[in-house]
Amino acid sequence: MQAEIITIGDEILIGQIVDSNSAWMATELNKIGINVKQITSVSDNENHILEAFKEAESRADIILITGGLGPTKDDITKKTMAKYFGSKEMVIDEPTLEVVKKIFAKYKAPLLDVNIDQARVPDNCEVLLNEQGTAPCMLFRKGAKIFISMPGVPYEMMNLMSTKVIPLIKKEYELPAIYHQTILTAGVGESFLAEEIKDIEEALPPYIKLAYLPKLGSVRLRLSSTSHADENIKKEINGFINQIIDKIPKYWVAKEDIPIEKVILNLMMENNLTLSVAESCTGGSISQAITQHAGCSAVFAGGGIVYSYELKTKLLGVNPKTLADFGAVSEETIKEMVKGALNNFSTDYAIAVSGIAGPDGGTEDKPVGTVWIAVANKDKTVTKKFSFGNKRTQNIERSVMAAFNLLFRLLKENVV
Amino acid sequence: MQAEIITIGDEILIGQIVDSNSAWMATELNKIGINVKQITSVSDNENHILEAFKEAESRADIILITGGLGPTKDDITKKTMAKYFGSKEMVIDEPTLEVVKKIFAKYKAPLLDVNIDQARVPDNCEVLLNEQGTAPCMLFRKGAKIFISMPGVPYEMMNLMSTKVIPLIKKEYELPAIYHQTILTAGVGESFLAEEIKDIEEALPPYIKLAYLPKLGSVRLRLSSTSHADENIKKEINGFINQIIDKIPKYWVAKEDIPIEKVILNLMMENNLTLSVAESCTGGSISQAITQHAGCSAVFAGGGIVYSYELKTKLLGVNPKTLADFGAVSEETIKEMVKGALNNFSTDYAIAVSGIAGPDGGTEDKPVGTVWIAVANKDKTVTKKFSFGNKRTQNIERSVMAAFNLLFRLLKENVV
């Protein structure tokens, strides 16, 4: 069962917005065993949209379309669909009109003709009622293939997918099952990993695929079966997963596809542990990564963003003499920083980072990219020096990932 | 001049990563007057990639490709390009091999055969040297059309685009002259802005276009001429820009396309002012936004991430009685927080934010999305309550933008 996603709208093609809808839709389709063959973004241009429909129809069974359903002139998805599917006329869809009226009443806005037009749909489509906006969700059939057009507003699309589109697909199609399992690794490169697990990769049967999904400082390994998802294949894939983690004990973090800071939060939550941070060169990025997760306050107390020498001393109690003698980017300072966080912020664990993110501030001794990281609990302090590159954003991102990896390793020594 | 972007890799099609590369590339192409006709994401499958190449070739002059260039088995872009362009053999590209060796030497990693293979390229391509990674950037020509394949790693792609691809396109093609000028606004919606500047928009000559580029809490207004870019048009567009900002004195932030926190940093740097923060619900996002900018340490001292009550008291001196009587999300607490930051962190200005980001923690009185923000200098404290929605990430992002907007307005009262 193949699906394709088509997004319609100039705003993606001029780079004004990033298409995050498609990744979300792809994830949902994958969960029910539907393979997304292609994602295509096209402009608000009739011929181009028609061409995209035709190409998608030739490859896929299910074509999901977002965007181009607004009330303004440049939104032409609806009339282009009418043309593609040979509709005879546009007719008012009463339930949609009710929603439109309700929305305008709620905001006490005058109901204009263009707003009423939102409720007009091609006579040969089925409407999946959009209860959260004025743009209708339309389904067209061509043989066994279906086209579904949804608004591009993320929450409207997500609600329609969850409550209407996915249930309809599950009801109408017999779905072949897809099964994925992912290993999160940190602190090691893709090619080194590939070398380490070469034997296992070569022994994989043809119906199990291994993919390497690298990010800065972290690689995810994904084993997939695209033919079946019964208990046998799950057991088989799980067997390979265990073989792989046995080969890379120092690098694997989790047997699921979640970010490393979420692994840490879960582990600390289960063990009633608390965390604080002392961030210099990462400037809030560690805290930001943690606090994006709902419920993090059970673990995360907060911490200090200590960009200046003064705040390093004031918030963390770093001795001014240490700063004067060794500089802010030194093992001596990072040790005092992490201990200061542990003590002053009264947490079980702490992370401290101090480095030269760049582009300025490097010296011969300590070039841009030099970063000291420390993690600690009351019994143990681990410090490590890293030499990253010369790009500020990357140095920050790599420092965040390295800090989480060090913390994860220290945690693993202490909890089950 | 038409371009298409093709991204190769299962990770986009299964929704594991959001394709943010394409939006960035589209923006860069647009700047030099190239229209992006389509963005296509295809899987790591030879036939499918070949089909995508053929379709793109039929529509566009320039085809930019990212992804599928890693050292592992599932990366097949290079050999698929060799097939499409009828290459005879793979040959070592010496400059690329040098880069590969340098990278492995730097990280003291063993150089494996798969790494050396990274430097092997089809004999009929031109290599645009990728100085930041092991995957080569390859250019193929077919008549007047060019295909350029780049790695999907964002910073490698961005560096290649900026230093090699865009300069090459500018040199080889006659491009239309484009001139853009942008106004950054904050704290006001798109439709309100449109109403305010309606007269000016209607008076624009046909060769000057106005675009509204909205983001959470901020709208950029871009005036463009796509036909010519001489001194006259620059003067004319600048005239309209000044008319617009005169109409929206309370909302415009800058006459250039830079983020609001960069406007603030520039303003504070020019006036030798310092800043600290006290972040609760934004959890580091304000600091992170500031510290992504090189040179911010001249202005930014740091601050406290005060997630827990204890740290609000310890770092900022918030009275425990205030917290007990009014709660962490209250005008009383936010006032003490911002004053605590000003005094304890010894800065000229401070920002404090405390709110309920959600999804939990809301009450009848203070539903999820309730956020108090304060900005202050020694003479004045401004507090404001916001009621955002029920989405955690959006509440954080909106809080950051609102905090910067309040700080910007306070700064403007005090400096020129």
GROMACS .gro file of N, CA, C and O in nm, chain A residues 13-16 18 23 26-27 30 36-41 48 51 55 59 190-191 209 212-213 220 222 257 283 285 287-288 291-294 296 301-305 307-308 310-311 314-315 344-346 359 391-392 394, chain B residues 10-11 13-16 18 23 26-27 30 36-42 48 51 55 59 72 112 115 132 155 213-214 283 285 287-288 291-294 296 300-305 307-308 310-311 314-315 344-346 359 392:
model
  436
   13LEU      N    1   0.753   2.685  -0.141
   13LEU     CA    2   0.851   2.693  -0.251
   13LEU      C    3   0.936   2.819  -0.246
   13LEU      O    4   1.042   2.825  -0.310
   14ILE      N    5   0.890   2.923  -0.176
   14ILE     CA    6   0.978   3.040  -0.160
   14ILE      C    7   1.054   3.031  -0.028
   14ILE      O    8   1.127   3.123   0.009
   15GLY      N    9   1.036   2.922   0.043
   15GLY     CA   10   1.115   2.901   0.165
   15GLY      C   11   1.061   2.974   0.286
   15GLY      O   12   1.126   2.980   0.389
   16GLN      N   13   0.940   3.029   0.273
   16GLN     CA   14   0.886   3.106   0.386
   16GLN      C   15   0.849   3.015   0.501
   16GLN      O   16   0.864   3.052   0.617
   18VAL      N   17   0.867   2.602   0.659
   18VAL     CA   18   0.921   2.466   0.649
   18VAL      C   19   0.801   2.371   0.652
   18VAL      O   20   0.711   2.387   0.733
   23ALA      N   21   0.602   1.549   0.740
   23ALA     CA   22   0.672   1.454   0.827
   23ALA      C   23   0.574   1.395   0.928
   23ALA      O   24   0.575   1.275   0.956
   26ALA      N   25   0.349   1.153   0.744
   26ALA     CA   26   0.424   1.032   0.710
   26ALA      C   27   0.436   0.940   0.831
   26ALA      O   28   0.421   0.818   0.821
   27THR      N   29   0.463   1.001   0.946
   27THR     CA   30   0.474   0.922   1.069
   27THR      C   31   0.343   0.848   1.097
   27THR      O   32   0.342   0.729   1.129
   30ASN      N   33   0.292   0.566   0.845
   30ASN     CA   34   0.383   0.456   0.876
   30ASN      C   35   0.332   0.369   0.989
   30ASN      O   36   0.346   0.247   0.987
   36VAL      N   37   0.510   0.575   0.258
   36VAL     CA   38   0.501   0.699   0.181
   36VAL      C   39   0.609   0.698   0.073
   36VAL      O   40   0.727   0.691   0.103
   37LYS      N   41   0.565   0.699  -0.050
   37LYS     CA   42   0.658   0.684  -0.161
   37LYS      C   43   0.722   0.817  -0.197
   37LYS      O   44   0.840   0.823  -0.234
   38GLN      N   45   0.646   0.921  -0.192
   38GLN     CA   46   0.700   1.051  -0.231
   38GLN      C   47   0.625   1.162  -0.161
   38GLN      O   48   0.505   1.150  -0.133
   39ILE      N   49   0.700   1.270  -0.132
   39ILE     CA   50   0.637   1.393  -0.082
   39ILE      C   51   0.670   1.502  -0.183
   39ILE      O   52   0.786   1.520  -0.221
   40THR      N   53   0.569   1.570  -0.232
   40THR     CA   54   0.589   1.667  -0.337
   40THR      C   55   0.528   1.801  -0.298
   40THR      O   56   0.414   1.806  -0.253
   41SER      N   57   0.606   1.908  -0.311
   41SER     CA   58   0.552   2.042  -0.289
   41SER      C   59   0.543   2.114  -0.422
   41SER      O   60   0.643   2.125  -0.493
   48HIS      N   61   0.044   2.275  -1.295
   48HIS     CA   62   0.143   2.206  -1.213
   48HIS      C   63   0.076   2.112  -1.113
   48HIS      O   64   0.120   1.999  -1.092
   51GLU      N   65  -0.054   1.807  -1.300
   51GLU     CA   66   0.058   1.718  -1.333
   51GLU      C   67   0.100   1.637  -1.210
   51GLU      O   68   0.124   1.515  -1.217
   55GLU      N   69   0.098   1.226  -1.176
   55GLU     CA   70   0.218   1.149  -1.140
   55GLU      C   71   0.194   1.069  -1.013
   55GLU      O   72   0.231   0.951  -1.005
   59ARG      N   73   0.168   0.626  -0.923
   59ARG     CA   74   0.257   0.554  -0.831
   59ARG      C   75   0.188   0.505  -0.705
   59ARG      O   76   0.228   0.406  -0.647
  190GLU      N   77   2.894   0.751   1.219
  190GLU     CA   78   2.821   0.654   1.139
  190GLU      C   79   2.913   0.544   1.084
  190GLU      O   80   2.880   0.425   1.091
  191SER      N   81   3.028   0.584   1.033
  191SER     CA   82   3.111   0.482   0.967
  191SER      C   83   3.178   0.389   1.069
  191SER      O   84   3.196   0.270   1.043
  209LYS      N   85   1.563  -0.441   0.679
  209LYS     CA   86   1.654  -0.337   0.632
  209LYS      C   87   1.712  -0.261   0.750
  209LYS      O   88   1.643  -0.232   0.847
  212TYR      N   89   2.089   0.392   0.877
  212TYR     CA   90   2.166   0.478   0.967
  212TYR      C   91   2.109   0.618   0.957
  212TYR      O   92   2.104   0.675   0.848
  213LEU      N   93   2.065   0.675   1.069
  213LEU     CA   94   2.006   0.808   1.068
  213LEU      C   95   2.090   0.900   1.156
  213LEU      O   96   2.069   0.910   1.276
  220ARG      N   97   2.104   0.725   1.489
  220ARG     CA   98   2.001   0.626   1.516
  220ARG      C   99   2.015   0.512   1.416
  220ARG      O  100   2.041   0.535   1.298
  222ARG      N  101   1.807   0.204   1.254
  222ARG     CA  102   1.669   0.159   1.244
  222ARG      C  103   1.657   0.029   1.166
  222ARG      O  104   1.701   0.019   1.051
  257ASP      N  105   1.301   0.518   1.974
  257ASP     CA  106   1.333   0.637   1.899
  257ASP      C  107   1.289   0.762   1.974
  257ASP      O  108   1.190   0.825   1.940
  283GLY      N  109   2.481   2.831   2.656
  283GLY     CA  110   2.393   2.948   2.668
  283GLY      C  111   2.243   2.922   2.678
  283GLY      O  112   2.164   3.002   2.627
  285SER      N  113   2.094   2.621   2.579
  285SER     CA  114   2.049   2.515   2.488
  285SER      C  115   2.023   2.383   2.560
  285SER      O  116   1.936   2.306   2.519
  287SER      N  117   1.920   2.355   2.880
  287SER     CA  118   1.794   2.376   2.950
  287SER      C  119   1.677   2.373   2.852
  287SER      O  120   1.572   2.314   2.879
  288GLN      N  121   1.696   2.436   2.739
  288GLN     CA  122   1.589   2.443   2.639
  288GLN      C  123   1.552   2.303   2.590
  288GLN      O  124   1.434   2.271   2.575
  291THR      N  125   1.355   2.138   2.876
  291THR     CA  126   1.225   2.195   2.912
  291THR      C  127   1.124   2.193   2.797
  291THR      O  128   1.009   2.228   2.816
  292GLN      N  129   1.166   2.149   2.680
  292GLN     CA  130   1.065   2.129   2.575
  292GLN      C  131   0.974   2.010   2.608
  292GLN      O  132   0.866   1.997   2.551
  293HIS      N  133   1.021   1.924   2.700
  293HIS     CA  134   0.942   1.804   2.733
  293HIS      C  135   0.848   1.830   2.849
  293HIS      O  136   0.891   1.871   2.958
  294ALA      N  137   0.720   1.807   2.825
  294ALA     CA  138   0.620   1.824   2.929
  294ALA      C  139   0.655   1.735   3.048
  294ALA      O  140   0.704   1.623   3.030
  296CYS      N  141   0.887   1.783   3.269
  296CYS     CA  142   1.029   1.782   3.307
  296CYS      C  143   1.053   1.843   3.445
  296CYS      O  144   1.158   1.819   3.506
  301ALA      N  145   1.540   2.123   3.808
  301ALA     CA  146   1.519   2.236   3.898
  301ALA      C  147   1.547   2.368   3.828
  301ALA      O  148   1.488   2.470   3.860
  302GLY      N  149   1.637   2.364   3.732
  302GLY     CA  150   1.678   2.487   3.664
  302GLY      C  151   1.829   2.497   3.668
  302GLY      O  152   1.900   2.395   3.668
  303GLY      N  153   1.879   2.621   3.675
  303GLY     CA  154   2.023   2.636   3.681
  303GLY      C  155   2.066   2.775   3.642
  303GLY      O  156   1.986   2.868   3.639
  304GLY      N  157   2.195   2.788   3.613
  304GLY     CA  158   2.249   2.919   3.580
  304GLY      C  159   2.300   2.924   3.437
  304GLY      O  160   2.363   2.829   3.389
  305ILE      N  161   2.266   3.035   3.371
  305ILE     CA  162   2.333   3.066   3.244
  305ILE      C  163   2.443   3.162   3.284
  305ILE      O  164   2.416   3.277   3.321
  307TYR      N  165   2.726   3.332   3.157
  307TYR     CA  166   2.809   3.379   3.047
  307TYR      C  167   2.928   3.461   3.098
  307TYR      O  168   3.037   3.447   3.049
  308SER      N  169   2.900   3.545   3.199
  308SER     CA  170   3.007   3.633   3.248
  308SER      C  171   3.087   3.566   3.361
  308SER      O  172   3.037   3.476   3.428
  310GLU      N  173   3.156   3.711   3.631
  310GLU     CA  174   3.088   3.752   3.753
  310GLU      C  175   2.979   3.651   3.793
  310GLU      O  176   2.968   3.613   3.909
  311LEU      N  177   2.899   3.610   3.694
  311LEU     CA  178   2.792   3.516   3.728
  311LEU      C  179   2.846   3.377   3.759
  311LEU      O  180   2.786   3.304   3.838
  314LYS      N  181   2.925   3.434   4.119
  314LYS     CA  182   2.808   3.466   4.200
  314LYS      C  183   2.711   3.348   4.212
  314LYS      O  184   2.663   3.317   4.321
  315LEU      N  185   2.681   3.283   4.098
  315LEU     CA  186   2.580   3.177   4.103
  315LEU      C  187   2.639   3.043   4.140
  315LEU      O  188   2.572   2.958   4.198
  344ASN      N  189   2.472   2.460   4.511
  344ASN     CA  190   2.385   2.579   4.520
  344ASN      C  191   2.243   2.550   4.473
  344ASN      O  192   2.149   2.613   4.519
  345PHE      N  193   2.230   2.459   4.377
  345PHE     CA  194   2.096   2.434   4.325
  345PHE      C  195   2.034   2.308   4.388
  345PHE      O  196   1.923   2.268   4.353
  346SER      N  197   2.109   2.245   4.480
  346SER     CA  198   2.059   2.133   4.561
  346SER      C  199   1.996   2.021   4.479
  346SER      O  200   1.883   1.981   4.503
  359PRO      N  201   3.253   3.260   1.673
  359PRO     CA  202   3.374   3.248   1.592
  359PRO      C  203   3.496   3.316   1.655
  359PRO      O  204   3.607   3.285   1.618
  391LYS      N  205   3.247   2.613   1.390
  391LYS     CA  206   3.114   2.670   1.364
  391LYS      C  207   3.038   2.684   1.497
  391LYS      O  208   3.016   2.586   1.567
  392ARG      N  209   2.997   2.804   1.526
  392ARG     CA  210   2.933   2.833   1.653
  392ARG      C  211   2.811   2.742   1.681
  392ARG      O  212   2.806   2.676   1.785
  394GLN      N  213   2.712   2.462   1.551
  394GLN     CA  214   2.750   2.321   1.566
  394GLN      C  215   2.820   2.294   1.697
  394GLN      O  216   2.799   2.191   1.759
  426ASP      N  217   1.502   0.780   0.308
  426ASP     CA  218   1.384   0.725   0.374
  426ASP      C  219   1.346   0.804   0.498
  426ASP      O  220   1.229   0.809   0.535
  427GLU      N  221   1.446   0.867   0.564
  427GLU     CA  222   1.416   0.930   0.693
  427GLU      C  223   1.313   1.043   0.681
  427GLU      O  224   1.239   1.070   0.775
  429LEU      N  225   1.069   1.037   0.442
  429LEU     CA  226   0.943   0.971   0.403
  429LEU      C  227   0.879   0.891   0.516
  429LEU      O  228   0.760   0.861   0.511
  430ILE      N  229   0.959   0.854   0.615
  430ILE     CA  230   0.894   0.789   0.729
  430ILE      C  231   0.869   0.890   0.841
  430ILE      O  232   0.824   0.855   0.948
  431GLY      N  233   0.899   1.016   0.814
  431GLY     CA  234   0.865   1.122   0.909
  431GLY      C  235   0.963   1.136   1.024
  431GLY      O  236   0.934   1.205   1.121
  432GLN      N  237   1.081   1.072   1.013
  432GLN     CA  238   1.177   1.084   1.124
  432GLN      C  239   1.244   1.220   1.128
  432GLN      O  240   1.281   1.267   1.234
  434VAL      N  241   1.224   1.632   0.968
  434VAL     CA  242   1.152   1.733   0.891
  434VAL      C  243   1.252   1.792   0.791
  434VAL      O  244   1.366   1.820   0.827
  439ALA      N  245   1.359   2.441   0.248
  439ALA     CA  246   1.311   2.578   0.268
  439ALA      C  247   1.429   2.675   0.265
  439ALA      O  248   1.422   2.782   0.204
  442ALA      N  249   1.546   2.705  -0.092
  442ALA     CA  250   1.450   2.783  -0.172
  442ALA      C  251   1.467   2.932  -0.145
  442ALA      O  252   1.464   3.014  -0.237
  443THR      N  253   1.490   2.966  -0.018
  443THR     CA  254   1.511   3.106   0.017
  443THR      C  255   1.633   3.162  -0.054
  443THR      O  256   1.630   3.271  -0.112
  446ASN      N  257   1.563   3.200  -0.428
  446ASN     CA  258   1.475   3.315  -0.449
  446ASN      C  259   1.549   3.447  -0.445
  446ASN      O  260   1.521   3.537  -0.522
  452VAL      N  261   1.164   2.834  -0.752
  452VAL     CA  262   1.163   2.690  -0.725
  452VAL      C  263   1.028   2.634  -0.764
  452VAL      O  264   0.924   2.675  -0.710
  453LYS      N  265   1.028   2.545  -0.863
  453LYS     CA  266   0.902   2.496  -0.918
  453LYS      C  267   0.847   2.382  -0.833
  453LYS      O  268   0.726   2.368  -0.816
  454GLN      N  269   0.934   2.296  -0.785
  454GLN     CA  270   0.885   2.181  -0.709
  454GLN      C  271   0.992   2.135  -0.612
  454GLN      O  272   1.112   2.145  -0.637
  455ILE      N  273   0.945   2.084  -0.498
  455ILE     CA  274   1.035   2.018  -0.402
  455ILE      C  275   0.985   1.875  -0.389
  455ILE      O  276   0.867   1.852  -0.365
  456THR      N  277   1.074   1.779  -0.410
  456THR     CA  278   1.033   1.639  -0.410
  456THR      C  279   1.119   1.559  -0.313
  456THR      O  280   1.240   1.569  -0.316
  457SER      N  281   1.054   1.481  -0.229
  457SER     CA  282   1.128   1.389  -0.142
  457SER      C  283   1.104   1.247  -0.187
  457SER      O  284   0.989   1.204  -0.196
  458VAL      N  285   1.212   1.174  -0.217
  458VAL     CA  286   1.198   1.036  -0.260
  458VAL      C  287   1.282   0.945  -0.172
  458VAL      O  288   1.374   0.989  -0.103
  464HIS      N  289   1.312   0.483  -0.825
  464HIS     CA  290   1.236   0.601  -0.786
  464HIS      C  291   1.320   0.728  -0.801
  464HIS      O  292   1.272   0.832  -0.848
  467GLU      N  293   1.344   0.810  -1.171
  467GLU     CA  294   1.219   0.869  -1.217
  467GLU      C  295   1.209   1.016  -1.175
  467GLU      O  296   1.168   1.103  -1.253
  471GLU      N  297   1.170   1.343  -1.422
  471GLU     CA  298   1.060   1.438  -1.412
  471GLU      C  299   1.112   1.580  -1.386
  471GLU      O  300   1.065   1.676  -1.446
  475ARG      N  301   1.112   1.962  -1.629
  475ARG     CA  302   1.049   2.087  -1.586
  475ARG      C  303   1.147   2.200  -1.555
  475ARG      O  304   1.115   2.316  -1.570
  488THR      N  305   2.732   0.450   0.403
  488THR     CA  306   2.670   0.319   0.427
  488THR      C  307   2.591   0.270   0.307
  488THR      O  308   2.563   0.344   0.214
  528LEU      N  309   3.897   0.401   0.728
  528LEU     CA  310   3.852   0.271   0.674
  528LEU      C  311   3.831   0.280   0.524
  528LEU      O  312   3.823   0.389   0.467
  531ASN      N  313   3.549   0.489   0.413
  531ASN     CA  314   3.573   0.632   0.418
  531ASN      C  315   3.647   0.678   0.293
  531ASN      O  316   3.618   0.783   0.238
  548GLN      N  317   3.394   2.051   0.445
  548GLN     CA  318   3.349   2.029   0.582
  548GLN      C  319   3.301   1.888   0.611
  548GLN      O  320   3.255   1.859   0.721
  571TYR      N  321   2.475   2.183   0.775
  571TYR     CA  322   2.583   2.282   0.766
  571TYR      C  323   2.673   2.258   0.646
  571TYR      O  324   2.725   2.351   0.586
  629LEU      N  325   0.495   3.787   0.557
  629LEU     CA  326   0.558   3.662   0.596
  629LEU      C  327   0.541   3.643   0.746
  629LEU      O  328   0.623   3.689   0.827
  630PRO      N  329   0.432   3.578   0.786
  630PRO     CA  330   0.404   3.566   0.929
  630PRO      C  331   0.475   3.448   0.995
  630PRO      O  332   0.495   3.343   0.935
  699GLY      N  333   1.224   2.829   3.000
  699GLY     CA  334   1.321   2.724   3.026
  699GLY      C  335   1.453   2.729   2.950
  699GLY      O  336   1.510   2.625   2.920
  701SER      N  337   1.491   2.912   2.655
  701SER     CA  338   1.473   2.949   2.514
  701SER      C  339   1.512   3.093   2.484
  701SER      O  340   1.556   3.124   2.373
  703SER      N  341   1.751   3.266   2.652
  703SER     CA  342   1.898   3.266   2.652
  703SER      C  343   1.953   3.202   2.525
  703SER      O  344   2.049   3.250   2.466
  704GLN      N  345   1.889   3.093   2.487
  704GLN     CA  346   1.935   3.021   2.368
  704GLN      C  347   1.924   3.109   2.243
  704GLN      O  348   2.014   3.112   2.161
  707THR      N  349   2.209   3.367   2.273
  707THR     CA  350   2.348   3.319   2.265
  707THR      C  351   2.380   3.247   2.135
  707THR      O  352   2.494   3.209   2.113
  708GLN      N  353   2.280   3.228   2.048
  708GLN     CA  354   2.316   3.175   1.916
  708GLN      C  355   2.393   3.279   1.835
  708GLN      O  356   2.457   3.246   1.736
  709HIS      N  357   2.386   3.408   1.878
  709HIS     CA  358   2.451   3.514   1.802
  709HIS      C  359   2.592   3.539   1.853
  709HIS      O  360   2.612   3.566   1.972
  710ALA      N  361   2.688   3.530   1.764
  710ALA     CA  362   2.827   3.553   1.800
  710ALA      C  363   2.841   3.694   1.855
  710ALA      O  364   2.776   3.787   1.808
  712CYS      N  365   2.753   3.800   2.148
  712CYS     CA  366   2.649   3.840   2.243
  712CYS      C  367   2.703   3.863   2.383
  712CYS      O  368   2.639   3.929   2.465
  716PHE      N  369   2.522   4.018   2.699
  716PHE     CA  370   2.449   3.920   2.779
  716PHE      C  371   2.536   3.863   2.890
  716PHE      O  372   2.638   3.798   2.864
  717ALA      N  373   2.495   3.885   3.016
  717ALA     CA  374   2.572   3.833   3.129
  717ALA      C  375   2.532   3.689   3.160
  717ALA      O  376   2.613   3.610   3.208
  718GLY      N  377   2.407   3.657   3.133
  718GLY     CA  378   2.355   3.524   3.166
  718GLY      C  379   2.228   3.539   3.245
  718GLY      O  380   2.154   3.636   3.227
  719GLY      N  381   2.205   3.445   3.336
  719GLY     CA  382   2.084   3.456   3.416
  719GLY      C  383   2.049   3.325   3.481
  719GLY      O  384   2.130   3.234   3.489
  720GLY      N  385   1.924   3.319   3.527
  720GLY     CA  386   1.880   3.198   3.596
  720GLY      C  387   1.769   3.128   3.521
  720GLY      O  388   1.679   3.193   3.468
  721ILE      N  389   1.781   2.996   3.514
  721ILE     CA  390   1.668   2.914   3.470
  721ILE      C  391   1.604   2.869   3.601
  721ILE      O  392   1.662   2.787   3.673
  723TYR      N  393   1.321   2.700   3.731
  723TYR     CA  394   1.203   2.615   3.716
  723TYR      C  395   1.138   2.588   3.851
  723TYR      O  396   1.017   2.588   3.863
  724SER      N  397   1.221   2.564   3.952
  724SER     CA  398   1.165   2.531   4.084
  724SER      C  399   1.142   2.657   4.167
  724SER      O  400   1.204   2.761   4.144
  726GLU      N  401   1.231   2.684   4.468
  726GLU     CA  402   1.353   2.703   4.545
  726GLU      C  403   1.452   2.793   4.469
  726GLU      O  404   1.512   2.884   4.527
  727LEU      N  405   1.468   2.767   4.339
  727LEU     CA  406   1.564   2.848   4.263
  727LEU      C  407   1.513   2.989   4.240
  727LEU      O  408   1.592   3.083   4.229
  730LYS      N  409   1.622   3.135   4.563
  730LYS     CA  410   1.767   3.134   4.584
  730LYS      C  411   1.840   3.226   4.484
  730LYS      O  412   1.930   3.300   4.521
  731LEU      N  413   1.805   3.218   4.357
  731LEU     CA  414   1.879   3.295   4.257
  731LEU      C  415   1.826   3.437   4.243
  731LEU      O  416   1.901   3.528   4.208
  760ASN      N  417   2.067   4.096   4.130
  760ASN     CA  418   2.163   3.988   4.156
  760ASN      C  419   2.259   3.967   4.040
  760ASN      O  420   2.371   3.921   4.060
  761PHE      N  421   2.214   3.992   3.919
  761PHE     CA  422   2.302   3.967   3.804
  761PHE      C  423   2.368   4.097   3.756
  761PHE      O  424   2.443   4.097   3.658
  762SER      N  425   2.339   4.208   3.826
  762SER     CA  426   2.406   4.338   3.803
  762SER      C  427   2.405   4.380   3.656
  762SER      O  428   2.511   4.410   3.599
  775PRO      N  429   0.143   2.073   2.885
  775PRO     CA  430  -0.003   2.056   2.878
  775PRO      C  431  -0.068   2.050   3.017
  775PRO      O  432  -0.187   2.072   3.027
  808ARG      N  433   0.222   2.347   2.421
  808ARG     CA  434   0.344   2.379   2.495
  808ARG      C  435   0.449   2.452   2.411
  808ARG      O  436   0.495   2.560   2.446
   0.00000   0.00000   0.00000
